[in-house]
mmCIF file of C-alpha atoms and ligand atoms in Angstrom:
data_model
loop_
_atom_site.group_PDB
_atom_site.id
_atom_site.type_symbol
_atom_site.label_atom_id
_atom_site.label_comp_id
_atom_site.label_asym_id
_atom_site.label_seq_id
_atom_site.Cartn_x
_atom_site.Cartn_y
_atom_site.Cartn_z
ATOM 1 C CA PHE A 177 0.051 -0.013 -0.063
ATOM 2 C CA GLN A 178 1.115 3.590 -0.787
ATOM 3 C CA PRO A 179 0.498 5.612 2.234
ATOM 4 C CA ILE A 180 2.530 8.620 1.198
ATOM 5 C CA LEU A 181 1.380 10.867 -1.609
ATOM 6 C CA PRO A 182 4.086 10.640 -4.323
ATOM 7 C CA VAL A 183 5.746 13.830 -5.609
ATOM 8 C CA ASP A 184 5.502 13.878 -9.406
ATOM 9 C CA ASP A 185 8.972 14.982 -10.027
ATOM 10 C CA ASP A 186 10.481 11.867 -8.470
ATOM 11 C CA LEU A 187 8.199 9.428 -10.236
ATOM 12 C CA LEU A 188 8.289 8.504 -13.938
ATOM 13 C CA GLU A 189 10.845 11.162 -14.944
ATOM 14 C CA LYS A 190 11.883 8.896 -17.819
ATOM 15 C CA VAL A 191 8.353 8.435 -19.069
ATOM 16 C CA PHE A 192 6.181 10.141 -21.722
ATOM 17 C CA ILE A 193 2.539 9.322 -21.202
ATOM 18 C CA THR A 194 0.055 9.950 -23.934
ATOM 19 C CA VAL A 195 -3.662 10.188 -23.420
ATOM 20 C CA LYS A 196 -5.609 9.748 -26.630
ATOM 21 C CA THR A 197 -8.724 11.878 -26.628
ATOM 22 C CA THR A 198 -11.135 13.688 -28.824
ATOM 23 C CA GLY A 199 -12.889 17.018 -28.783
ATOM 24 C CA ARG A 200 -16.241 15.672 -27.662
ATOM 25 C CA ASN A 201 -14.714 13.845 -24.666
ATOM 26 C CA HIS A 202 -12.803 16.901 -23.317
ATOM 27 C CA LEU A 203 -15.596 17.931 -20.936
ATOM 28 C CA THR A 204 -16.943 14.453 -20.150
ATOM 29 C CA ARG A 205 -13.868 12.245 -19.724
ATOM 30 C CA LEU A 206 -10.938 14.470 -19.035
ATOM 31 C CA PRO A 207 -12.059 16.284 -15.862
ATOM 32 C CA VAL A 208 -11.818 13.069 -13.634
ATOM 33 C CA ILE A 209 -8.391 12.354 -14.995
ATOM 34 C CA ILE A 210 -7.217 15.943 -14.387
ATOM 35 C CA ARG A 211 -8.567 15.847 -10.801
ATOM 36 C CA THR A 212 -6.915 12.488 -10.067
ATOM 37 C CA TRP A 213 -3.916 10.729 -11.563
ATOM 38 C CA PHE A 214 -2.804 13.574 -13.825
ATOM 39 C CA GLN A 215 -1.882 15.523 -10.687
ATOM 40 C CA LEU A 216 0.723 12.886 -9.815
ATOM 41 C CA ALA A 217 2.236 12.999 -13.284
ATOM 42 C CA LYS A 218 1.691 16.410 -14.709
ATOM 43 C CA LYS A 219 5.012 16.814 -16.228
ATOM 44 C CA GLN A 220 4.917 13.491 -17.975
ATOM 45 C CA THR A 221 1.418 13.358 -19.378
ATOM 46 C CA TRP A 222 0.275 14.787 -22.640
ATOM 47 C CA PHE A 223 -3.280 14.855 -24.134
ATOM 48 C CA PHE A 224 -3.309 14.047 -27.913
ATOM 49 C CA THR A 225 -6.623 15.400 -29.360
ATOM 50 C CA ASP A 226 -8.126 16.703 -32.497
ATOM 51 C CA THR A 227 -9.533 20.059 -31.474
ATOM 52 C CA ASN A 228 -8.170 23.301 -30.113
ATOM 53 C CA ASP A 229 -9.331 23.947 -26.459
ATOM 54 C CA GLN A 230 -8.026 26.946 -24.612
ATOM 55 C CA HIS A 231 -9.618 25.685 -21.305
ATOM 56 C CA LEU A 232 -8.021 22.214 -21.558
ATOM 57 C CA SER A 233 -4.720 23.794 -22.370
ATOM 58 C CA GLN A 234 -5.036 26.019 -19.312
ATOM 59 C CA VAL A 235 -5.890 23.269 -16.821
ATOM 60 C CA THR A 236 -3.127 20.959 -18.043
ATOM 61 C CA GLY A 237 -0.406 23.487 -18.140
ATOM 62 C CA GLY A 238 -0.280 23.514 -21.920
ATOM 63 C CA HIS A 239 0.039 19.668 -22.186
ATOM 64 C CA VAL A 240 -2.268 19.354 -25.117
ATOM 65 C CA ILE A 241 -1.297 18.505 -28.634
ATOM 66 C CA ASN A 242 -3.818 18.997 -31.499
ATOM 67 C CA THR A 243 -2.862 16.137 -33.840
ATOM 68 C CA ASN A 244 -4.934 17.636 -36.589
ATOM 69 C CA CYS A 245 -6.068 14.148 -37.137
ATOM 70 C CA SER A 246 -9.869 13.877 -37.950
ATOM 71 C CA ALA A 247 -12.250 13.787 -35.075
ATOM 72 C CA THR A 248 -13.793 10.431 -35.865
ATOM 73 C CA HIS A 249 -13.554 6.983 -34.498
ATOM 74 C CA SER A 250 -12.394 5.741 -37.814
ATOM 75 C CA ARG A 251 -9.334 3.504 -38.050
ATOM 76 C CA ARG A 252 -7.481 6.080 -40.083
ATOM 77 C CA ALA A 253 -8.130 8.791 -37.538
ATOM 78 C CA LEU A 254 -7.023 6.585 -34.637
ATOM 79 C CA CYS A 255 -3.856 5.417 -36.488
ATOM 80 C CA CYS A 256 -3.085 9.034 -37.201
ATOM 81 C CA LYS A 257 -3.214 9.894 -33.506
ATOM 82 C CA MET A 258 -1.120 7.017 -32.534
ATOM 83 C CA SER A 259 1.408 7.813 -35.151
ATOM 84 C CA VAL A 260 1.646 11.504 -33.820
ATOM 85 C CA GLU A 261 2.010 10.128 -30.288
ATOM 86 C CA LEU A 262 4.957 8.131 -31.300
ATOM 87 C CA ASP A 263 6.518 10.844 -33.397
ATOM 88 C CA VAL A 264 6.252 13.394 -30.621
ATOM 89 C CA PHE A 265 7.744 10.914 -28.101
ATOM 90 C CA LEU A 266 10.811 10.544 -30.357
ATOM 91 C CA GLU A 267 11.328 14.308 -30.258
ATOM 92 C CA THR A 268 11.637 14.109 -26.359
ATOM 93 C CA LYS A 269 14.519 12.593 -24.500
ATOM 94 C CA LYS A 270 12.302 10.197 -22.535
ATOM 95 C CA LYS A 271 13.161 6.554 -22.247
ATOM 96 C CA TRP A 272 9.663 5.083 -22.232
ATOM 97 C CA PHE A 273 6.460 5.729 -24.209
ATOM 98 C CA CYS A 274 3.215 4.746 -22.437
ATOM 99 C CA HIS A 275 -0.054 5.104 -24.188
ATOM 100 C CA VAL A 276 -3.491 5.222 -22.557
ATOM 101 C CA ASP A 277 -7.073 5.970 -23.622
ATOM 102 C CA ASP A 278 -9.094 8.801 -21.956
ATOM 103 C CA ASP A 279 -11.203 6.225 -20.043
ATOM 104 C CA ASN A 280 -8.125 4.921 -18.215
ATOM 105 C CA TYR A 281 -6.954 5.570 -14.669
ATOM 106 C CA VAL A 282 -3.167 5.287 -14.398
ATOM 107 C CA ASN A 283 -1.687 4.219 -11.118
ATOM 108 C CA VAL A 284 1.401 6.456 -11.297
ATOM 109 C CA PRO A 285 3.639 4.791 -8.641
ATOM 110 C CA ALA A 286 2.839 1.263 -9.953
ATOM 111 C CA LEU A 287 3.808 2.337 -13.385
ATOM 112 C CA ASP A 288 7.051 3.690 -12.152
ATOM 113 C CA GLU A 289 7.756 0.414 -10.299
ATOM 114 C CA LEU A 290 7.072 -1.627 -13.504
ATOM 115 C CA LEU A 291 9.388 0.468 -15.670
ATOM 116 C CA LYS A 292 12.189 0.134 -13.107
ATOM 117 C CA MET A 293 12.137 -3.540 -13.804
ATOM 118 C CA TYR A 294 13.147 -3.128 -17.501
ATOM 119 C CA ASN A 295 16.090 -1.532 -19.153
ATOM 120 C CA PRO A 296 14.909 0.900 -21.764
ATOM 121 C CA ILE A 297 18.135 0.159 -23.785
ATOM 122 C CA GLY A 298 16.433 -3.104 -24.714
ATOM 123 C CA ASP A 299 13.269 -3.576 -26.959
ATOM 124 C CA TRP A 300 10.261 -3.739 -24.779
ATOM 125 C CA TYR A 301 6.579 -4.006 -25.675
ATOM 126 C CA LEU A 302 4.730 -4.141 -22.419
ATOM 127 C CA GLY A 303 0.936 -4.624 -22.367
ATOM 128 C CA ARG A 304 -2.035 -6.906 -22.085
ATOM 129 C CA THR A 305 -3.706 -8.907 -24.684
ATOM 130 C CA SER A 306 -7.561 -9.111 -24.850
ATOM 131 C CA THR A 307 -7.965 -11.863 -27.368
ATOM 132 C CA PRO A 308 -7.702 -15.576 -26.432
ATOM 133 C CA LYS A 309 -5.543 -16.338 -29.415
ATOM 134 C CA PRO A 310 -3.021 -14.296 -31.453
ATOM 135 C CA LEU A 311 -4.433 -12.434 -34.419
ATOM 136 C CA GLN A 312 -4.268 -14.191 -37.654
ATOM 137 C CA ILE A 313 -3.889 -12.216 -40.787
ATOM 138 C CA ARG A 314 -3.067 -13.028 -44.450
ATOM 139 C CA ALA A 315 -0.096 -10.924 -45.638
ATOM 140 C CA LYS A 316 1.195 -11.461 -49.152
ATOM 141 C CA SER A 317 -0.879 -14.611 -49.389
ATOM 142 C CA GLN A 318 0.839 -16.009 -46.251
ATOM 143 C CA LYS A 319 -0.980 -16.556 -43.005
ATOM 144 C CA THR A 320 0.798 -14.917 -40.027
ATOM 145 C CA THR A 321 -0.222 -14.652 -36.477
ATOM 146 C CA PHE A 322 0.795 -12.017 -33.934
ATOM 147 C CA TRP A 323 -0.171 -10.700 -30.596
ATOM 148 C CA PHE A 324 -0.905 -7.042 -29.786
ATOM 149 C CA ALA A 325 -1.480 -5.061 -26.552
ATOM 150 C CA THR A 326 -4.944 -3.687 -26.140
ATOM 151 C CA GLY A 327 -4.723 0.094 -26.498
ATOM 152 C CA GLY A 328 -7.591 0.591 -24.244
ATOM 153 C CA ALA A 329 -5.679 -0.963 -21.435
ATOM 154 C CA GLY A 330 -2.560 1.129 -21.996
ATOM 155 C CA PHE A 331 0.794 -0.141 -23.049
ATOM 156 C CA CYS A 332 4.474 0.871 -22.806
ATOM 157 C CA LEU A 333 7.270 0.761 -25.367
ATOM 158 C CA SER A 334 11.049 1.310 -24.707
ATOM 159 C CA ARG A 335 12.742 4.124 -26.601
ATOM 160 C CA ALA A 336 15.070 1.490 -28.409
ATOM 161 C CA LEU A 337 11.959 -0.133 -29.729
ATOM 162 C CA VAL A 338 10.283 2.969 -30.908
ATOM 163 C CA LEU A 339 13.532 3.905 -32.702
ATOM 164 C CA LYS A 340 13.324 0.552 -34.496
ATOM 165 C CA MET A 341 9.860 1.154 -35.453
ATOM 166 C CA ALA A 342 10.480 4.548 -36.798
ATOM 167 C CA PRO A 343 11.794 3.637 -40.331
ATOM 168 C CA ILE A 344 8.690 1.393 -40.723
ATOM 169 C CA SER A 345 5.908 3.324 -39.021
ATOM 170 C CA GLY A 346 7.254 6.718 -38.106
ATOM 171 C CA ASN A 347 6.521 10.011 -39.635
ATOM 172 C CA GLY A 348 2.749 9.133 -40.259
ATOM 173 C CA LYS A 349 3.576 5.826 -41.954
ATOM 174 C CA LEU A 350 1.574 3.888 -39.289
ATOM 175 C CA MET A 351 -1.615 5.113 -41.126
ATOM 176 C CA ALA A 352 -0.412 3.471 -44.301
ATOM 177 C CA ILE A 353 0.135 0.211 -42.362
ATOM 178 C CA GLY A 354 -3.277 0.382 -40.719
ATOM 179 C CA ASP A 355 -4.694 0.782 -44.311
ATOM 180 C CA ARG A 356 -2.734 -2.118 -45.625
ATOM 181 C CA ILE A 357 -3.824 -4.581 -42.998
ATOM 182 C CA GLY A 358 -7.175 -2.919 -42.286
ATOM 183 C CA LEU A 359 -6.861 -2.983 -38.637
ATOM 184 C CA PRO A 360 -6.971 -0.392 -35.824
ATOM 185 C CA ASP A 361 -4.121 1.537 -34.251
ATOM 186 C CA ASP A 362 -3.237 -0.824 -31.390
ATOM 187 C CA VAL A 363 -3.276 -3.805 -33.732
ATOM 188 C CA SER A 364 -1.120 -1.966 -36.209
ATOM 189 C CA VAL A 365 1.425 -1.408 -33.506
ATOM 190 C CA GLY A 366 1.402 -5.084 -32.687
ATOM 191 C CA TYR A 367 1.774 -6.006 -36.329
ATOM 192 C CA VAL A 368 4.802 -3.672 -36.705
ATOM 193 C CA ILE A 369 6.475 -4.968 -33.491
ATOM 194 C CA GLU A 370 5.629 -8.621 -33.450
ATOM 195 C CA HIS A 371 5.295 -9.396 -37.226
ATOM 196 C CA LEU A 372 7.642 -6.941 -38.912
ATOM 197 C CA LEU A 373 10.374 -6.498 -36.176
ATOM 198 C CA LYS A 374 9.944 -9.986 -34.658
ATOM 199 C CA ILE A 375 10.058 -8.589 -31.110
ATOM 200 C CA GLN A 376 7.535 -10.272 -28.721
ATOM 201 C CA LEU A 377 4.993 -8.716 -26.533
ATOM 202 C CA THR A 378 5.750 -9.016 -22.850
ATOM 203 C CA ARG A 379 2.491 -9.684 -21.208
ATOM 204 C CA VAL A 380 1.682 -7.613 -18.268
ATOM 205 C CA GLU A 381 -1.688 -8.474 -16.731
ATOM 206 C CA GLN A 382 -1.885 -5.387 -14.454
ATOM 207 C CA PHE A 383 -3.015 -3.179 -17.406
ATOM 208 C CA HIS A 384 -6.876 -3.222 -17.656
ATOM 209 C CA SER A 385 -9.291 -2.194 -20.279
ATOM 210 C CA HIS A 386 -13.130 -2.164 -19.995
ATOM 211 C CA LEU A 387 -13.168 -5.354 -22.166
ATOM 212 C CA GLU A 388 -12.630 -7.096 -18.803
ATOM 213 C CA PRO A 389 -15.095 -6.921 -15.939
ATOM 214 C CA MET A 390 -13.621 -4.180 -13.759
ATOM 215 C CA ARG A 391 -15.444 -5.496 -10.578
ATOM 216 C CA LEU A 392 -13.200 -8.690 -10.572
ATOM 217 C CA ILE A 393 -10.081 -6.560 -9.610
ATOM 218 C CA LYS A 394 -9.644 -7.213 -5.894
ATOM 219 C CA LYS A 395 -9.250 -4.288 -3.481
ATOM 220 C CA ASP A 396 -6.303 -5.666 -1.811
ATOM 221 C CA LEU A 397 -4.606 -5.692 -5.163
ATOM 222 C CA PHE A 398 -5.594 -2.209 -6.462
ATOM 223 C CA ASN A 399 -2.186 -0.791 -5.545
ATOM 224 C CA GLU A 400 -0.395 -3.276 -7.835
ATOM 225 C CA GLN A 401 -2.459 -2.504 -10.898
ATOM 226 C CA LEU A 402 -1.075 -0.257 -13.583
ATOM 227 C CA THR A 403 -4.325 0.876 -15.162
ATOM 228 C CA PHE A 404 -8.053 0.775 -14.643
ATOM 229 C CA SER A 405 -10.969 1.665 -16.992
ATOM 230 C CA TYR A 406 -14.680 1.984 -17.072
ATOM 231 C CA SER A 407 -17.567 1.794 -19.518
ATOM 232 C CA LEU A 408 -20.905 3.505 -18.706
ATOM 233 C CA ASP A 409 -22.905 2.015 -21.564
ATOM 234 C CA ASN A 410 -26.136 0.217 -21.035
ATOM 235 C CA GLU A 411 -24.370 -2.147 -18.678
ATOM 236 C CA PRO A 412 -22.107 -0.173 -16.618
ATOM 237 C CA ASN A 413 -18.554 -1.709 -16.051
ATOM 238 C CA THR A 414 -16.622 -0.035 -13.241
ATOM 239 C CA VAL A 415 -14.199 -0.761 -10.504
ATOM 240 C CA ASP A 416 -15.814 -1.941 -7.252
ATOM 241 C CA VAL A 417 -14.597 0.509 -4.669
ATOM 242 C CA ASP A 418 -16.314 2.357 -1.862
ATOM 243 C CA GLY A 419 -16.038 6.108 -1.588
ATOM 244 C CA PHE A 420 -18.027 8.866 -3.277
ATOM 245 C CA ASN A 421 -21.562 8.037 -4.446
ATOM 246 C CA GLU A 422 -22.428 6.996 -7.941
ATOM 247 C CA ILE A 423 -23.712 10.478 -8.919
ATOM 248 C CA THR A 424 -20.575 12.324 -7.729
ATOM 249 C CA ASP A 425 -18.324 9.561 -9.129
ATOM 250 C CA PRO A 426 -19.965 7.577 -11.898
ATOM 251 C CA THR A 427 -16.634 6.348 -13.246
ATOM 252 C CA ARG A 428 -15.422 5.337 -9.665
ATOM 253 C CA PHE A 429 -12.042 7.046 -10.466
ATOM 254 C CA LEU A 430 -12.331 9.599 -7.665
ATOM 255 C CA SER A 431 -13.056 6.817 -5.136
ATOM 256 C CA LEU A 432 -10.242 4.716 -6.505
ATOM 257 C CA HIS A 433 -7.850 7.712 -6.341
ATOM 258 C CA CYS A 434 -8.833 8.309 -2.734
ATOM 259 C CA PHE A 435 -8.521 4.622 -1.904
ATOM 260 C CA LEU A 436 -4.926 4.647 -3.310
ATOM 261 C CA PHE A 437 -4.026 8.120 -2.021
ATOM 262 C CA PRO A 438 -6.099 9.028 0.986
ATOM 263 C CA GLU A 439 -4.066 12.124 1.476
ATOM 264 C CA ALA A 440 -4.503 13.605 -1.968
ATOM 265 C CA SER A 441 -6.049 17.022 -1.588
ATOM 266 C CA SER A 442 -9.303 16.063 -3.324
ATOM 267 C CA CYS A 443 -9.708 13.210 -0.698
ATOM 268 C CA VAL A 444 -8.827 14.937 2.587
ATOM 269 C CA GLU A 445 -12.076 16.871 2.609
ATOM 270 C CA LYS A 446 -14.054 13.621 2.361
ATOM 271 C CA LEU A 447 -12.125 12.015 5.118
ATOM 272 C CA LYS A 448 -13.008 14.847 7.390
ATOM 273 C CA ILE A 449 -16.753 14.341 6.935
HETATM 274 N N1 UDP B 507 -11.377 8.368 -29.797
HETATM 275 C C1 UDP B 507 -10.838 9.191 -30.634
HETATM 276 N N2 UDP B 507 -11.682 9.699 -31.670
HETATM 277 C C2 UDP B 507 -13.003 9.286 -31.727
HETATM 278 C C3 UDP B 507 -13.527 8.456 -30.728
HETATM 279 C C4 UDP B 507 -12.657 7.973 -29.849
HETATM 280 O O1 UDP B 507 -9.716 9.679 -30.566
HETATM 281 O O2 UDP B 507 -13.640 9.782 -32.700
HETATM 282 C C5 UDP B 507 -10.461 7.905 -28.692
HETATM 283 C C6 UDP B 507 -11.082 8.077 -27.239
HETATM 284 O O3 UDP B 507 -10.872 9.385 -26.800
HETATM 285 C C7 UDP B 507 -10.495 6.963 -26.543
HETATM 286 C C8 UDP B 507 -10.294 5.853 -27.491
HETATM 287 O O4 UDP B 507 -10.375 6.501 -28.738
HETATM 288 O O5 UDP B 507 -9.244 7.409 -25.995
HETATM 289 C C9 UDP B 507 -11.235 4.799 -27.426
HETATM 290 O O6 UDP B 507 -12.580 5.316 -27.571
HETATM 291 P P1 UDP B 507 -13.810 4.856 -26.738
HETATM 292 O O7 UDP B 507 -13.390 4.588 -25.319
HETATM 293 O O8 UDP B 507 -15.005 5.796 -26.971
HETATM 294 O O9 UDP B 507 -14.191 3.481 -27.430
HETATM 295 P P2 UDP B 507 -13.793 1.923 -27.360
HETATM 296 O O10 UDP B 507 -12.970 1.748 -28.505
HETATM 297 O O11 UDP B 507 -13.144 1.904 -26.024
HETATM 298 O O12 UDP B 507 -15.032 1.273 -27.258
HETATM 299 MN MN1 MN B 508 -12.990 2.909 -24.183
#
């Protein structure tokens, strides 16, 4: 358990965290992120979007990048954003690239611990699969299979690996790859790494997307998990955690944050009541 509130400067200084978002999610999904885990990794985290937003820029200390990719859920638009995320990462001096969606909660100290276990000089593709079998595709009339890390659970790549990807998928070329295999951004990343570069995904089960039932994650293991997610569709899928009521905290991220960091400023008030 993490009783002491981490100071963002000490954690994850080598990491570049990208949050993929879109204009219409700025006011619905981003506020809870900005109130919670973003506060622990303000310097490391950047929002990649498709719309100019003065307010977002102000509340994130200017950590917003307008990719100029189209604001649609199309494969092309998503590959376009991922491609910009990777290109911008290479312009930094950071050792690790970690991508998450705007419905992810990142457990900042746990991510820091994970990355300390791997040397970024090596080629590392760290993430969680969400298919029971590797993906099978037909490329040049040959069947090939490969694994990919689910983008919606978050995944991390070492700088060495992103540098190897650059001649193949850098500078916007990830879009062409997505077009060629007709698959989404996270699958395209897996295709480049596993199929083209022959580097294997290292499975890290502590990344979580809303493709899994969030309520199955046990409270006593929350602090070891790297990411969480939610979906509020017809059948809500959220982390099972006590705290704020469902109206104040429909995503459960505020409650989760206060469970992990009881002395965070947004939690202290609650504890006093
Ligand atoms: N997204 C986007 N453009 C869109 C729709 C979604 O960039 O037009 C992003 C969204 O912000 C999120 C990710 O894509 O980070 C996945 O979207 P969502 O959670 O809505 O759908 P899912 O694929 O998880 O069902
Ligand atoms: Mn989602």
